mmCIF file of C-alpha atoms in Angstrom:
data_model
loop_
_atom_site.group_PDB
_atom_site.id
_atom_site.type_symbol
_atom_site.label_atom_id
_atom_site.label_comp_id
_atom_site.label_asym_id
_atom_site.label_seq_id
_atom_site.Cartn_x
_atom_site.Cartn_y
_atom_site.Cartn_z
ATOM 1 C CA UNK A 1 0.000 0.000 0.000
ATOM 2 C CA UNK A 2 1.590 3.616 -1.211
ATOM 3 C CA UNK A 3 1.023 6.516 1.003
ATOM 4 C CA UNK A 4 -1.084 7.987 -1.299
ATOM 5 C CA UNK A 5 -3.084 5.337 -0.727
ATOM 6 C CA UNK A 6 -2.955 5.367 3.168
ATOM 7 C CA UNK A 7 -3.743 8.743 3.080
ATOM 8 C CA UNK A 8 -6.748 8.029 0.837
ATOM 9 C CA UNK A 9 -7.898 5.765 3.256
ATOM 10 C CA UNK A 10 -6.961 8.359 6.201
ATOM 11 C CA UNK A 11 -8.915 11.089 4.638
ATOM 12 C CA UNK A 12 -11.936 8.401 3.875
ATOM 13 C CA UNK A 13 -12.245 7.214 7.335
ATOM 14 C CA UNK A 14 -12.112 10.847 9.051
ATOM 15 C CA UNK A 15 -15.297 11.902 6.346
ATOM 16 C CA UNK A 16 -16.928 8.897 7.403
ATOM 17 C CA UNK A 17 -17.102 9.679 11.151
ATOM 18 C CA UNK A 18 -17.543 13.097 10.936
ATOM 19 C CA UNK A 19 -20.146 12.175 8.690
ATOM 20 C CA UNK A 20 -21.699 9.943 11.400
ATOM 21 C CA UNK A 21 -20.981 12.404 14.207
ATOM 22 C CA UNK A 22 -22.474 15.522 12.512
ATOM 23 C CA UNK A 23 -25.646 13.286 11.829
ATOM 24 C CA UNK A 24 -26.111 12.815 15.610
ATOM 25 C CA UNK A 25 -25.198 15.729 17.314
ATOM 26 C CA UNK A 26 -27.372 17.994 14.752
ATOM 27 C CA UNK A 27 -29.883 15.664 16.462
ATOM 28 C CA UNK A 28 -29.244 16.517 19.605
ATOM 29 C CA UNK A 29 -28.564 20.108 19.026
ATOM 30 C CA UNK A 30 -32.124 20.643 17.949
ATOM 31 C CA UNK A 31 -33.741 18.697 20.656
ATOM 32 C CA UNK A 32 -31.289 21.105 23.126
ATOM 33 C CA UNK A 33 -32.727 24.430 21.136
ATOM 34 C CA UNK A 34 -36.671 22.688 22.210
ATOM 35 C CA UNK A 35 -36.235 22.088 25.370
ATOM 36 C CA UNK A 36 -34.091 18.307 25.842
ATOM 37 C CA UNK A 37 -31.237 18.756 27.902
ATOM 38 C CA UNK A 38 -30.391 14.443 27.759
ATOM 39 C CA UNK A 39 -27.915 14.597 25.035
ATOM 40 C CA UNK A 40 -26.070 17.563 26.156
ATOM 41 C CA UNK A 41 -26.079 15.896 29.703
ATOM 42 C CA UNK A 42 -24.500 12.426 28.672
ATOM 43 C CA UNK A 43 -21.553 14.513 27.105
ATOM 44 C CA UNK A 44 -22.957 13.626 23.528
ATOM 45 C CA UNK A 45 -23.010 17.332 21.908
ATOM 46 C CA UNK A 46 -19.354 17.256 20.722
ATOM 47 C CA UNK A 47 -18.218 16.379 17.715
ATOM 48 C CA UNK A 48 -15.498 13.533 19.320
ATOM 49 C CA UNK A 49 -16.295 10.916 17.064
ATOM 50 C CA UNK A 50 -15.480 8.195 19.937
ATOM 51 C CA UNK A 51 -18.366 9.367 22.000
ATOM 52 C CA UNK A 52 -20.846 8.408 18.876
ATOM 53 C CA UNK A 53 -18.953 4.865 17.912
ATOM 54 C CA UNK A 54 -21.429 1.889 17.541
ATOM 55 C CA UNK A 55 -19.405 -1.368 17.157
ATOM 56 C CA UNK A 56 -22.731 -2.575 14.901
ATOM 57 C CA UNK A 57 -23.265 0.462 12.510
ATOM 58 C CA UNK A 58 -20.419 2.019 12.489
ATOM 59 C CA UNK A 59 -18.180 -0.884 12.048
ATOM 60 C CA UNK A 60 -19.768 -3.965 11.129
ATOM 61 C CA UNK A 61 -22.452 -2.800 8.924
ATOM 62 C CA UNK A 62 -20.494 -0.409 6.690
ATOM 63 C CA UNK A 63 -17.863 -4.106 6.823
ATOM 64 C CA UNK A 64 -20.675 -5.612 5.703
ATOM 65 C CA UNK A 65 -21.924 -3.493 2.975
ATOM 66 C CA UNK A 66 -18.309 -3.118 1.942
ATOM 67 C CA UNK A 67 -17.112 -6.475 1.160
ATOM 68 C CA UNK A 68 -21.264 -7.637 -0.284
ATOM 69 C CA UNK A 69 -21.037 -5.136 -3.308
ATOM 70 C CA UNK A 70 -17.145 -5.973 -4.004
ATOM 71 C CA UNK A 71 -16.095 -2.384 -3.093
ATOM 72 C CA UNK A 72 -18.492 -0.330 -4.334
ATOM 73 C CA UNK A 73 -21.040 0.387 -1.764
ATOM 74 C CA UNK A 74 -20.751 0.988 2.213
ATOM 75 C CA UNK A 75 -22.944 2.808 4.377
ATOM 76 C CA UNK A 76 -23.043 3.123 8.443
ATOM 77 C CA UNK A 77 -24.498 5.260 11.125
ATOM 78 C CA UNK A 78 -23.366 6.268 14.723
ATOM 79 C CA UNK A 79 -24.943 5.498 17.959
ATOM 80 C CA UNK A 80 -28.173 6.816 18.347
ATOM 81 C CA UNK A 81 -28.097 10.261 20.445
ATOM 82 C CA UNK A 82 -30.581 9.861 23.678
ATOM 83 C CA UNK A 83 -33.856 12.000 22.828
ATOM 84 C CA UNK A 84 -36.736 12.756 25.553
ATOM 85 C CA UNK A 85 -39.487 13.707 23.491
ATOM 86 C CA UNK A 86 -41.656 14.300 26.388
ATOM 87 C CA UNK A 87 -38.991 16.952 27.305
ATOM 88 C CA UNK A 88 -39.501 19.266 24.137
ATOM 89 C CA UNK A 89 -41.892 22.068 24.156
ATOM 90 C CA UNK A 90 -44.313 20.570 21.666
ATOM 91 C CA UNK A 91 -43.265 16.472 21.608
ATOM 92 C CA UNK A 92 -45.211 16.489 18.466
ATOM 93 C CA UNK A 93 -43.882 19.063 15.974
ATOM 94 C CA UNK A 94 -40.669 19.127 17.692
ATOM 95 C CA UNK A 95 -39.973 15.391 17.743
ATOM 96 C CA UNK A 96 -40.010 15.951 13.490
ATOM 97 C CA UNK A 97 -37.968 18.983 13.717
ATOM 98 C CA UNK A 98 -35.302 16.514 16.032
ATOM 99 C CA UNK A 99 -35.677 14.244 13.276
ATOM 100 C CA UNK A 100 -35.405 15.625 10.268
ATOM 101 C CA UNK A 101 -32.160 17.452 11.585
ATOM 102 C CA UNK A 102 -30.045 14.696 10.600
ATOM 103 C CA UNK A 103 -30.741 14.109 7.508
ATOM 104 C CA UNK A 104 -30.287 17.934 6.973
ATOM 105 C CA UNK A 105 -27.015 17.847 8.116
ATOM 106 C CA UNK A 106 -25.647 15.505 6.218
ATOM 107 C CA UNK A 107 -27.384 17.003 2.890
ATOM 108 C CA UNK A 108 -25.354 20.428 4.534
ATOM 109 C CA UNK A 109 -22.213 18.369 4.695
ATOM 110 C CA UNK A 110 -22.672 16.744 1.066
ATOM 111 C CA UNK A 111 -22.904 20.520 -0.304
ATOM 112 C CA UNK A 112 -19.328 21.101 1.874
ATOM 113 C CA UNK A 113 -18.096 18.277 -0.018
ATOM 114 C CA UNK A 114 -19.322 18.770 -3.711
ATOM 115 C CA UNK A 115 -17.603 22.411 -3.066
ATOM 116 C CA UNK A 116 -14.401 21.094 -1.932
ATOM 117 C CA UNK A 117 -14.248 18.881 -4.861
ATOM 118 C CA UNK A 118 -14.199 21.885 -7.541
ATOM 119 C CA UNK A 119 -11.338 22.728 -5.633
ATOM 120 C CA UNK A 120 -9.796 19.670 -5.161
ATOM 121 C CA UNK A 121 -10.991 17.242 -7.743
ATOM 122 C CA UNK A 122 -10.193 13.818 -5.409
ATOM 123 C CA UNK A 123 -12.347 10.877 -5.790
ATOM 124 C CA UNK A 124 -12.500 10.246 -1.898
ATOM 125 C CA UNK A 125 -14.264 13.602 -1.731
ATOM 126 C CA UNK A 126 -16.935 12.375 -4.534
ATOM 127 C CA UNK A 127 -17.823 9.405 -2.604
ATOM 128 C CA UNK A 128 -17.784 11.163 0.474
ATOM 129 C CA UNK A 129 -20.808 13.430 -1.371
ATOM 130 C CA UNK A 130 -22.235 9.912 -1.813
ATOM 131 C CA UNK A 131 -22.349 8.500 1.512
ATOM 132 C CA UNK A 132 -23.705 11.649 3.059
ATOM 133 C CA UNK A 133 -26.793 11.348 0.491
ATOM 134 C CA UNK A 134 -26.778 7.941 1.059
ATOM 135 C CA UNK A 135 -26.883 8.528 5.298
ATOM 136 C CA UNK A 136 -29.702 10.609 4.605
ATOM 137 C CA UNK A 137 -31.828 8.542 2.439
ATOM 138 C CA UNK A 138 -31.009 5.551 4.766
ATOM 139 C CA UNK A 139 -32.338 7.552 7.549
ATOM 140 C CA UNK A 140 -35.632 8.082 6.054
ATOM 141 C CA UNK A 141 -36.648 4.746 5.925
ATOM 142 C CA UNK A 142 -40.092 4.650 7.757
ATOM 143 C CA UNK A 143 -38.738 1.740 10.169
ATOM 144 C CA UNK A 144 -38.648 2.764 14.254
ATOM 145 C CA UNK A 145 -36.288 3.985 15.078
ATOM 146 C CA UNK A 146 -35.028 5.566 11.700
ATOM 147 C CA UNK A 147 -35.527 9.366 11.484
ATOM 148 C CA UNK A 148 -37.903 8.749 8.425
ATOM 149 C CA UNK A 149 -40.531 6.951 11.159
ATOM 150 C CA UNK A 150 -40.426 10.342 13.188
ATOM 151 C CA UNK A 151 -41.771 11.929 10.943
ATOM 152 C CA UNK A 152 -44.428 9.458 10.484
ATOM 153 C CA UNK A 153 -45.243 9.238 14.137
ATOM 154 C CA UNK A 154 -45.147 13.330 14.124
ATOM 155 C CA UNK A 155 -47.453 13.192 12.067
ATOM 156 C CA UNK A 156 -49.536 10.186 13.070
ATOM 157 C CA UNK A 157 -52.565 11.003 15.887
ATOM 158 C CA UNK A 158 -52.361 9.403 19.009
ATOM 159 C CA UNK A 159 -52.396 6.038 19.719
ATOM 160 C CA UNK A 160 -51.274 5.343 16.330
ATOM 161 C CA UNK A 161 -48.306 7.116 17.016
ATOM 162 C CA UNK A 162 -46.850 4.975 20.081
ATOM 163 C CA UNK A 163 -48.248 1.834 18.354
ATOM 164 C CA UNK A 164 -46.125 2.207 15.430
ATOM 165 C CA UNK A 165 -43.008 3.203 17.498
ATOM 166 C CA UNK A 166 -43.826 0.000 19.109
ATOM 167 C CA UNK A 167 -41.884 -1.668 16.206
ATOM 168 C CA UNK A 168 -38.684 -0.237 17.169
ATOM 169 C CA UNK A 169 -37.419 -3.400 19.319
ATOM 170 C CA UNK A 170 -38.020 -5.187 15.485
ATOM 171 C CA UNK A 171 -36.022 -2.033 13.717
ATOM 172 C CA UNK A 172 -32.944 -3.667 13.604
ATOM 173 C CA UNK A 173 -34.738 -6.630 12.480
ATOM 174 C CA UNK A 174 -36.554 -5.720 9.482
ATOM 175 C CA UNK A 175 -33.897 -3.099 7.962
ATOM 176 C CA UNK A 176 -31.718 -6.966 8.224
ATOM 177 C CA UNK A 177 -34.089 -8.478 6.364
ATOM 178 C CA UNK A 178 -34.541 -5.674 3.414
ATOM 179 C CA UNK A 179 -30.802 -6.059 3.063
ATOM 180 C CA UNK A 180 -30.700 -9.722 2.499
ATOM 181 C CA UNK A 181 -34.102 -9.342 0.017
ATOM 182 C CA UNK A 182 -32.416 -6.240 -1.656
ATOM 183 C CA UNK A 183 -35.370 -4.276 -1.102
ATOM 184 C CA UNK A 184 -32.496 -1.877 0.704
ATOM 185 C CA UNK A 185 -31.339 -1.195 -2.658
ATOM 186 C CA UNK A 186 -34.353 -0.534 -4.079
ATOM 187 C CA UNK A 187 -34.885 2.473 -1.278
ATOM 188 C CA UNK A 188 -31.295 3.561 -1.363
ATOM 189 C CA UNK A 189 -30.340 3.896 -5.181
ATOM 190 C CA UNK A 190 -33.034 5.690 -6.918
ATOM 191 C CA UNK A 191 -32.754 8.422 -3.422
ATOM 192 C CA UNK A 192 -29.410 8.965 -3.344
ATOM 193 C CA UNK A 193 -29.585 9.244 -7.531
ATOM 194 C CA UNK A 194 -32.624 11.480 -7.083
ATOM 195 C CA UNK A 195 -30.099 13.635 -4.644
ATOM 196 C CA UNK A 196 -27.284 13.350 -6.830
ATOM 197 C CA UNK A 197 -29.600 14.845 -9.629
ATOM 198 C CA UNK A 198 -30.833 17.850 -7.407
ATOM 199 C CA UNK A 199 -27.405 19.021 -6.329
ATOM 200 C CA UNK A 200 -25.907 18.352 -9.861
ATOM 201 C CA UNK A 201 -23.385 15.979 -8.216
ATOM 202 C CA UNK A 202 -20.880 13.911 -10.782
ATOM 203 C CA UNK A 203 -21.616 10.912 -11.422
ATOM 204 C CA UNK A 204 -19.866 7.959 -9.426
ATOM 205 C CA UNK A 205 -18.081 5.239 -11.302
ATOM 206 C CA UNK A 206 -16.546 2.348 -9.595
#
């Protein structure tokens, strides 16, 4: 392995968990700014990517994505940050607002990206532009507890709202199971592609 290389690699990793790390504490921020004090409490509103480390989704998962496509796909998250939504001034609205600010950042962080490619035309910086779309699509899935079913449950009237947040103990189970169909795919590509479009984003070729 060159150093080019290693430094490829270097520069790949540290996008990946700040990636991950801006995801989560943009979560917590908001919920901080609306009235949840529980991330900011258990030390998780820094941008240390250690603090946010999940052995499963940040390590594992993207592993597992990784070696599956041959190379050319990965994708992983952080450890959840600790919301009270019965802490925010309207659980409601607010608990979509908290939800939604994830995604966000990582579309925020994409647009960093795509600039600092016209500068510096790298390939690691291209598919970092990818996996930040990709994040964010990922995140949307309506599947407890995935940012995409806070929305749903934001928007849900109650008690269909805690009955389908009921499913998150099965979360973990069912995103598992649209991964081994393919039916992952099927949410992921046309999204991120339907990003890619919308921010005029070069195309990817691995």
């Amino acid at each position: 392995m060159t150093a080019s290389s290693v430094g490829t690699w270097v520069v790949g990793i540290s996008i990946f968990l700040m990636t991950v790390t801006l995801h989560e504490v943009a979560h917590g921020a908001v919920a901080f700014v609306f009235g949840d004090l529980t991330a900011k409490e258990r030390g998780r509103l820094t941008l240390n990517p250690l603090k946010h480390i999940d052995w499963f989704w940040t390590v594992l998962f993207p592993v597992m994505l990784f070696v599956s496509t041959g190379g050319r796909f990965a994708m992983g998250m952080a450890k959840p940050v600790p919301v009270d939504f019965r802490k925010l001034h309207r659980p409601k609205r607010d608990m979509i607002l908290v939800a939604i600010a994830g995604p966000l950042a990582n579309l925020v962080f994409a647009g960093f990206l795509l600039a600092a490619l016209h500068v510096i035309p790298h390939p690691v910086l291209l598919l970092g532009v990818y996996f930040n779309l990709g994040l964010c699509v990922f995140n949307l899935l309506p599947i407890p507890p995935l940012d995409g079913s806070r929305v749903v449950a934001g928007l849900l009237p109650e008690p269909f709202d805690r009955g389908y947040l009921g499913l998150e103990p099965y979360g973990f189970l069912i995103v598992l199971a649209l991964y081994f169909t393919g039916l992952l795919y099927a949410w992921l590509i046309p999204g991120i592609n339907l990003l890619a479009n919308m921010l005029h984003v070069p195309e990817l070729r691995l």
